[in-house]
Coordinates of C-alpha atoms in Angstrom, one line a residue:
M1010 CA -0.5 36.3 -6.5
G1011 CA 2.5 36.7 -4.1
L1012 CA 5.4 34.3 -3.8
I1013 CA 4.1 32.7 -0.6
A1014 CA 0.6 32.2 -2.1
K1015 CA 2.1 30.5 -5.2
V1016 CA 4.2 28.3 -2.9
V1017 CA 1.3 27.4 -0.9
V1018 CA -0.8 26.6 -4.0
G1019 CA 1.9 24.5 -5.4
V1020 CA 2.5 22.6 -2.1
L1021 CA -1.3 22.0 -1.8
A1022 CA -1.5 20.7 -5.3
I1023 CA 1.4 18.3 -4.8
T1024 CA 0.0 17.2 -1.5
F1025 CA -3.5 16.5 -2.9
M1026 CA -2.3 14.6 -5.9
T1027 CA 0.1 12.6 -3.7
F1028 CA -2.9 11.8 -1.4
V1029 CA -5.0 10.6 -4.4
A1030 CA -2.1 8.4 -5.7
F1031 CA -1.4 6.9 -2.3
F1032 CA -5.0 6.3 -1.0
G1033 CA -7.2 6.2 -4.2
R1034 CA -7.2 2.4 -4.4
L1035 CA -7.6 1.6 -0.7
P1036 CA -10.7 -0.5 0.0
A1037 CA -11.7 1.7 2.9
L1038 CA -12.1 4.6 0.4
R1039 CA -13.7 2.5 -2.4
H1040 CA -17.0 4.5 -2.3
T1041 CA -15.6 8.0 -1.6
P1042 CA -14.8 11.0 -3.8
I1043 CA -11.1 10.1 -3.4
A1044 CA -11.6 6.8 -5.1
W1045 CA -13.8 8.5 -7.8
L1046 CA -11.0 11.0 -8.5
Y1047 CA -8.5 8.2 -8.7
R1048 CA -10.6 6.3 -11.2
A1049 CA -11.3 9.6 -13.1
I1050 CA -7.6 10.1 -13.6
W1051 CA -6.6 6.6 -14.5
V1052 CA -9.9 5.2 -16.1
Y1053 CA -12.5 7.8 -17.0
I1054 CA -10.3 10.4 -18.5
P1055 CA -8.4 8.0 -20.7
N1056 CA -11.5 6.2 -21.8
G1057 CA -13.1 9.6 -22.5
I1058 CA -10.2 10.6 -24.7
L1059 CA -10.5 7.3 -26.5
A1060 CA -14.3 7.9 -27.1
V1061 CA -13.7 11.4 -28.5
D1062 CA -11.0 10.2 -30.8
Q1063 CA -13.2 7.4 -32.0
A1064 CA -16.1 9.7 -32.7
L1065 CA -14.1 12.4 -34.4
T1066 CA -11.3 10.5 -36.3
G1067 CA -12.5 6.9 -36.1
G1068 CA -9.7 6.3 -33.6
R1069 CA -6.9 7.2 -35.9
I1070 CA -5.0 9.5 -33.5
I1071 CA -5.1 7.1 -30.6
S1072 CA -4.3 4.2 -32.9
S1073 CA -1.2 6.1 -34.3
A1074 CA 0.0 6.7 -30.8
G1075 CA -1.5 3.6 -29.3
T1076 CA 1.5 1.7 -28.4
F1077 CA 3.0 4.8 -26.5
G1078 CA -0.2 5.7 -24.9
H1079 CA -0.8 2.2 -23.7
Y1080 CA 2.7 2.1 -22.3
V1081 CA 2.3 5.3 -20.4
W1082 CA -1.1 4.5 -18.9
Y1083 CA -0.7 0.7 -18.3
G1084 CA 2.9 -0.2 -18.8
R1085 CA 5.8 -0.5 -16.3
H1086 CA 7.9 2.6 -16.6
P1087 CA 9.9 4.6 -14.1
T1088 CA 8.2 8.0 -14.6
V1089 CA 6.7 8.2 -11.1
L1090 CA 9.9 6.7 -9.6
I1091 CA 11.9 9.5 -11.3
F1092 CA 9.5 12.1 -10.1
Y1093 CA 9.8 10.7 -6.5
I1094 CA 13.5 10.9 -6.6
L1095 CA 13.4 14.4 -8.1
L1096 CA 11.0 15.5 -5.4
L1097 CA 13.4 14.3 -2.7
S1098 CA 16.5 15.6 -4.3
V1099 CA 15.2 19.0 -5.4
S1100 CA 13.6 19.6 -2.0
E1101 CA 16.9 18.8 -0.2
F1102 CA 18.8 21.0 -2.7
L1103 CA 16.5 23.9 -1.8
Y1104 CA 16.4 23.1 1.9
L1105 CA 20.0 22.3 2.9
P1106 CA 22.0 25.5 1.8
G1107 CA 19.9 27.6 4.2
A1108 CA 19.4 25.1 6.9
W1109 CA 22.7 23.3 7.2
P1110 CA 24.8 26.2 8.6
R1111 CA 22.2 26.7 11.3
M1112 CA 22.1 23.1 12.4
S1113 CA 24.2 21.8 15.4
R1114 CA 26.6 19.0 14.7
F1115 CA 24.2 16.5 16.3
H1116 CA 21.4 17.6 14.0
Q1117 CA 23.9 17.5 11.0
V1118 CA 24.8 13.9 11.7
V1119 CA 21.2 12.7 12.4
G1120 CA 20.0 14.8 9.3
A1121 CA 22.5 13.2 7.0
I1122 CA 21.5 9.7 8.1
A1123 CA 17.7 10.6 7.7
I1124 CA 18.5 11.9 4.1
I1125 CA 20.5 8.8 3.0
L1126 CA 18.2 6.1 4.3
P1127 CA 15.2 6.7 2.0
Y1128 CA 17.5 6.4 -1.1
I1129 CA 18.9 3.1 0.2
F1130 CA 15.5 1.6 0.9
L1131 CA 14.1 3.0 -2.3
Y1132 CA 16.9 1.2 -4.2
L1133 CA 16.3 -2.1 -2.4
A1134 CA 12.5 -2.0 -2.8
A1135 CA 12.7 -1.0 -6.5
F1136 CA 15.3 -3.4 -7.6
S1137 CA 14.8 -6.5 -5.4
D1138 CA 12.9 -9.5 -6.6
P1139 CA 9.4 -9.0 -5.1
G1140 CA 8.7 -12.8 -5.3
V1141 CA 8.2 -13.5 -9.0
V1142 CA 6.8 -17.0 -9.5
T1143 CA 8.8 -18.9 -12.1
A1144 CA 9.4 -22.6 -12.8
A1145 CA 12.5 -22.4 -10.6
T1146 CA 10.7 -20.7 -7.6
H1147 CA 7.3 -22.3 -7.9
A1148 CA 7.9 -25.2 -5.5
R1149 CA 9.3 -22.8 -2.9
Y1150 CA 6.3 -20.4 -3.0
M1151 CA 3.9 -23.3 -3.0
S1152 CA 5.3 -24.3 0.4
L1153 CA 5.1 -20.9 2.1
Y1154 CA 1.3 -21.0 2.9
P1155 CA -1.6 -23.4 2.7
Y1156 CA -4.7 -22.6 0.7
D1157 CA -7.3 -21.1 3.0
F1158 CA -10.2 -22.3 0.8
T1159 CA -11.7 -18.8 1.3
L1160 CA -9.6 -16.4 -0.7
F1161 CA -7.4 -19.0 -2.4
H1162 CA -8.4 -22.4 -3.6
P1163 CA -6.1 -25.1 -5.0
G1164 CA -6.1 -25.9 -8.7
Q1165 CA -6.4 -22.4 -10.0
Q1166 CA -4.1 -21.6 -12.9
C1167 CA -2.9 -18.2 -14.0
R1168 CA -4.4 -17.6 -17.4
T1169 CA -1.4 -15.5 -18.5
C1170 CA 1.6 -17.2 -16.9
H1171 CA 0.1 -20.7 -17.2
V1172 CA 1.4 -21.8 -13.8
L1173 CA -0.5 -23.1 -10.8
K1174 CA -1.2 -20.1 -8.6
P1175 CA 0.6 -20.5 -5.1
P1176 CA -1.5 -19.4 -2.1
R1177 CA -1.7 -15.6 -1.6
S1178 CA -0.1 -15.0 -5.1
K1179 CA -1.6 -12.7 -7.8
H1180 CA -0.8 -11.9 -11.4
C1181 CA 0.3 -8.3 -11.8
A1182 CA -1.1 -6.8 -15.0
V1183 CA 1.4 -4.1 -15.0
C1184 CA 4.5 -6.3 -14.6
K1185 CA 2.8 -9.2 -16.4
R1186 CA 4.0 -11.8 -13.9
C1187 CA 2.8 -13.7 -10.9
V1188 CA 4.1 -12.5 -7.6
A1189 CA 4.1 -14.4 -4.3
R1190 CA 2.0 -12.8 -1.5
L1191 CA 1.4 -9.7 -3.7
D1192 CA 0.3 -6.7 -1.8
H1193 CA 0.1 -4.2 -4.7
H1194 CA 2.0 -2.7 -7.6
C1195 CA 3.6 0.5 -6.5
V1196 CA 4.3 3.1 -9.1
F1197 CA 6.6 5.0 -6.7
I1198 CA 9.1 2.1 -6.8
N1199 CA 8.2 0.9 -10.3
N1200 CA 7.9 -2.6 -8.9
C1201 CA 5.5 -4.9 -7.2
V1202 CA 5.3 -5.1 -3.4
G1203 CA 5.4 -8.8 -2.6
Y1204 CA 7.0 -11.4 -0.5
G1205 CA 10.5 -10.7 -1.5
N1206 CA 10.6 -6.9 -1.0
Q1207 CA 7.7 -5.9 1.2
H1208 CA 10.0 -5.3 4.2
W1209 CA 12.1 -2.9 2.1
F1210 CA 9.0 -1.1 1.1
L1211 CA 7.9 -0.7 4.7
L1212 CA 11.3 0.6 5.7
L1213 CA 11.1 3.1 2.8
L1214 CA 7.8 4.4 4.1
L1215 CA 9.2 4.5 7.7
S1216 CA 12.4 6.4 6.7
T1217 CA 10.5 8.8 4.4
A1218 CA 8.0 9.5 7.2
L1219 CA 10.9 10.2 9.7
L1220 CA 12.7 12.3 7.2
T1221 CA 9.7 14.5 6.5
T1222 CA 8.8 14.8 10.2
Y1223 CA 12.3 15.6 11.2
G1224 CA 12.8 18.1 8.3
G1225 CA 9.6 19.7 9.0
A1226 CA 10.3 20.1 12.8
L1227 CA 13.7 21.7 12.0
G1228 CA 12.2 23.9 9.3
L1229 CA 9.4 25.1 11.6
S1230 CA 11.9 26.1 14.4
M1231 CA 13.9 28.1 11.8
I1232 CA 10.8 29.8 10.4
S1233 CA 9.9 30.7 14.0
E1234 CA 13.4 31.9 14.7
N1235 CA 13.2 34.2 11.7
A1236 CA 9.9 35.6 12.8
R1237 CA 11.0 36.2 16.4
A1238 CA 13.7 38.5 14.9
R1239 CA 10.9 40.9 14.1
S1240 CA 8.8 40.3 17.2
S1241 CA 9.9 38.5 20.4
I1242 CA 6.5 37.3 21.2
F1243 CA 6.0 35.2 18.1
S1244 CA 5.7 31.5 18.4
L1245 CA 4.1 28.8 16.1
W1246 CA 1.3 28.6 18.6
K1247 CA -0.3 32.1 18.4
H1248 CA 0.1 34.2 21.4
P1249 CA -3.2 35.4 23.0
Q1250 CA -2.2 39.0 22.8
Q1251 CA -1.4 38.7 19.1
S1252 CA -3.9 39.3 16.3
W1253 CA -4.3 36.8 13.6
H1254 CA -3.3 39.4 11.0
H1255 CA -0.1 40.2 12.8
Y1256 CA 0.6 36.5 13.3
F1257 CA 0.4 35.7 9.6
I1258 CA 2.5 38.7 8.7
L1259 CA 5.2 37.5 11.0
L1260 CA 4.8 33.9 9.7
T1261 CA 5.1 35.1 6.1
Y1262 CA 8.2 37.0 7.0
G1263 CA 9.7 33.9 8.6
I1264 CA 9.0 31.9 5.4
Q1265 CA 10.3 34.6 3.1
S1266 CA 13.5 35.1 5.0
D1267 CA 14.6 31.8 3.4
V1268 CA 12.2 30.7 0.6
G1269 CA 14.1 27.4 0.1
V1270 CA 13.7 26.3 3.8
G1271 CA 10.2 27.9 4.1
S1272 CA 8.7 26.3 0.9
V1273 CA 10.1 22.8 1.6
T1274 CA 9.0 23.0 5.2
L1275 CA 5.4 23.8 4.1
L1276 CA 5.7 20.7 1.6
V1277 CA 6.9 18.3 4.2
V1278 CA 4.5 19.5 6.9
M1279 CA 1.6 18.8 4.5
T1280 CA 2.9 15.6 3.0
S1281 CA 4.2 13.9 6.2
P1282 CA 0.7 13.0 7.4
L1283 CA 0.1 11.2 4.1
V1284 CA 3.2 9.1 4.5
W1285 CA 2.5 8.3 8.1
G1286 CA -1.1 7.5 7.1
L1287 CA 0.1 5.1 4.5
L1288 CA 2.6 3.5 6.8
G1289 CA -0.2 3.2 9.5
Y1290 CA -2.5 1.5 7.0
H1291 CA 0.2 -1.1 6.1
A1292 CA 0.8 -1.6 9.8
Y1293 CA -2.9 -2.2 10.2
L1294 CA -2.8 -4.7 7.4
I1295 CA 0.0 -6.6 9.1
Y1296 CA -2.0 -6.5 12.3
C1297 CA -4.9 -8.1 10.4
G1298 CA -2.7 -10.6 8.7
T1299 CA -3.7 -9.5 5.2
T1300 CA -2.5 -7.6 2.2
T1301 CA -3.9 -4.8 0.1
N1302 CA -5.0 -7.3 -2.5
E1303 CA -6.5 -9.7 0.1
S1304 CA -8.4 -6.8 1.8
M1305 CA -10.1 -6.2 -1.4
K1306 CA -11.1 -9.8 -1.7
W1307 CA -12.5 -9.6 1.9
Q1308 CA -14.6 -6.6 0.9
D1309 CA -15.9 -8.5 -2.0
W1310 CA -16.9 -11.4 0.3
Q1311 CA -18.7 -9.0 2.5
V1312 CA -20.8 -8.0 -0.5
E1313 CA -21.7 -11.6 -1.2
M1314 CA -22.6 -12.1 2.5
D1315 CA -24.9 -9.1 2.5
D1316 CA -26.6 -10.6 -0.5
G1317 CA -26.9 -14.0 1.2
F1318 CA -24.8 -15.8 -1.3
A1319 CA -21.9 -17.0 0.9
F1320 CA -21.9 -20.5 2.5
R1321 CA -19.3 -22.4 4.5
R1322 CA -18.8 -25.9 5.9
R1323 CA -16.1 -27.8 7.9
L1324 CA -12.9 -29.1 6.5
P1325 CA -11.4 -32.2 8.2
I1326 CA -8.2 -31.8 10.3
P1327 CA -5.9 -33.4 9.4
R1328 CA -6.9 -33.0 5.8
N1329 CA -5.6 -35.1 2.9
R1330 CA -3.9 -32.7 0.4
H1331 CA -4.3 -33.0 -3.3
P1332 CA -0.8 -34.0 -4.5
K1333 CA -1.4 -32.5 -7.9
F1334 CA -2.5 -29.1 -6.8
E1335 CA -1.0 -28.6 -3.2
A1336 CA 2.3 -28.8 -1.6
S1337 CA 2.8 -31.8 0.7
W1338 CA 4.0 -29.6 3.5
T1339 CA 4.1 -25.8 4.3
R1340 CA 6.0 -23.9 7.0
W1341 CA 2.7 -22.3 8.1
P1342 CA 1.4 -23.2 11.6
V1343 CA -2.3 -23.0 10.8
E1344 CA -4.4 -25.2 8.5
P1345 CA -7.8 -24.2 7.1
A1346 CA -10.8 -25.6 9.1
Q1347 CA -13.5 -24.5 6.7
I1348 CA -14.3 -23.8 3.1
L1349 CA -16.2 -20.7 2.0
V1350 CA -18.0 -20.6 -1.4
R1351 CA -20.6 -18.3 -3.2
T1352 CA -23.6 -19.3 -5.2
V1353 CA -25.4 -17.4 -7.9
D1354 CA -28.9 -18.0 -6.6
G1355 CA -28.6 -17.9 -2.9
E1356 CA -29.3 -21.5 -2.5
Q1357 CA -27.0 -24.0 -0.8
P1358 CA -24.3 -25.5 -3.0
N1359 CA -25.2 -28.8 -4.6
D1360 CA -21.8 -29.6 -6.1
T1361 CA -20.7 -32.8 -4.5
S1362 CA -17.1 -32.4 -5.7
L1363 CA -16.6 -29.5 -3.3
P1364 CA -14.3 -30.4 -0.4
G1365 CA -15.6 -30.4 3.2
E1366 CA -17.9 -32.4 5.4
G1367 CA -21.3 -31.8 7.0
S1368 CA -24.0 -29.3 5.9
W1369 CA -23.6 -26.0 4.5
E1370 CA -24.2 -22.8 6.6
R1371 CA -25.1 -19.4 5.3
V1372 CA -22.6 -16.8 6.5
W1373 CA -23.6 -13.2 7.1
H1374 CA -20.5 -11.6 8.7
L1375 CA -16.8 -11.6 8.0
R1376 CA -16.1 -12.1 11.8
D1377 CA -17.5 -15.6 11.4
I1378 CA -14.7 -16.5 9.0
E1379 CA -11.3 -17.4 10.1
N1380 CA -8.3 -15.7 8.4
I1381 CA -5.6 -18.5 8.7
Y1382 CA -3.0 -16.0 7.5
D1383 CA -3.3 -14.0 10.7
I1384 CA -1.2 -15.6 13.3
G1385 CA -0.8 -12.6 15.6
F1386 CA 0.9 -9.2 15.0
W1387 CA 4.4 -10.2 16.0
D1388 CA 4.4 -13.4 13.9
N1389 CA 2.9 -11.6 11.0
L1390 CA 5.7 -9.1 11.3
V1391 CA 8.2 -11.8 11.4
D1392 CA 6.7 -13.4 8.3
I1393 CA 7.4 -10.1 6.4
F1394 CA 10.9 -9.2 7.9
V1395 CA 12.4 -12.7 8.1
P1396 CA 11.8 -14.4 4.8
N1397 CA 11.7 -18.2 4.9
H1398 CA 11.2 -18.2 8.7
S1399 CA 10.0 -21.6 9.8
F1400 CA 6.9 -21.3 12.1
R1401 CA 5.4 -24.1 14.0
V1402 CA 4.8 -27.0 11.7
E1403 CA 2.0 -28.8 13.5
A1404 CA -1.5 -28.1 12.3
Q1405 CA -3.7 -26.5 15.0
S1406 CA -7.3 -27.5 15.4
D1407 CA -10.1 -25.0 15.5
L1408 CA -10.4 -25.5 19.3
E1409 CA -6.6 -25.2 19.9
R1410 CA -6.4 -21.8 18.2
G1411 CA -9.4 -20.6 20.0
K1412 CA -11.6 -20.1 17.0
R1413 CA -9.4 -17.3 15.7
N1414 CA -11.8 -15.3 13.6
R1415 CA -10.7 -12.8 11.0
K1416 CA -10.3 -9.3 12.5
T1417 CA -13.4 -7.5 11.3
K1418 CA -11.8 -4.1 11.2
A1419 CA -9.7 -4.9 8.1

């Protein structure tokens, strides 16, 4: 196997594993081979090793290394974060010696900024408080959002932290703490992505996407320039008079002329779409007014609706809040107008303690349920990038907000 073939295989392997790590847990890919491979790596293979050890040694090997193994697979450690930093740093170390002298002063300045920004945003995303719910911060996070009586209901207590769960919060099994508006736990920053650092995480994605795109474009231009030194008709878009065989010979020559620039260019060209895709996915979640965690909950509700087990009825507006379980005031401009519950037998709920008024109505589609956390793309964005921003405080009736249903694309 030649040098270029080895580089291509290595780049493809890194790209594929990055894709699986990025997208394996997304709800949209839940029933795809990518999700299966993600589960195989993180669930099936470890469980298989446990089963083999149990059958052959009675579990002695895993037991002797149990603490370390559990830490590696399920604990919070910086292994992937270090790998990510090394991937950035080593790529730049290979790329810059050959590329920097050939760059104009403008590109050197822009390139330096593009290189520095991901490290800054990585530090801020990794070491900022994601919104950990403690006794000192509990009241603050309770006042951020109202309970929607669909995904989040008042009175639920975290069984691990033993605190009343604020709306949109979730307990992170890796960090072992509750986080306000938890999106997901990200192994690339070794931290949760939540209310306190989601803006830094998004800026990290954006700066990384711009860096890979910019570096890839410059690298391709240099590869093309190297190839044109052998044939003046070469271009990245194959010339009609040029055979594919001749085209790939020249392309290989262009890459081999500077292996550092060529290999890193191949890497960023293949990984850049993944970073843009992940950024686009999170932009879409912002558009829908939801998080990764909440999108999974919505998918679960769709399953209940398909089975005919989901029911809703009206909530009065204004509504009397339960002083023991709810904040007396939130900064959010929208109050829930309905409650959604599931039953185990497909019959209407008969629990008289459930809030709401009127008769229960079976729900078949997500579009019939309002997502009160979606207040429009711009305000959703402000909620992320301007922490503690005070929105309109008056509760809107269902009629005033135009029966704002949840975006069914989420």
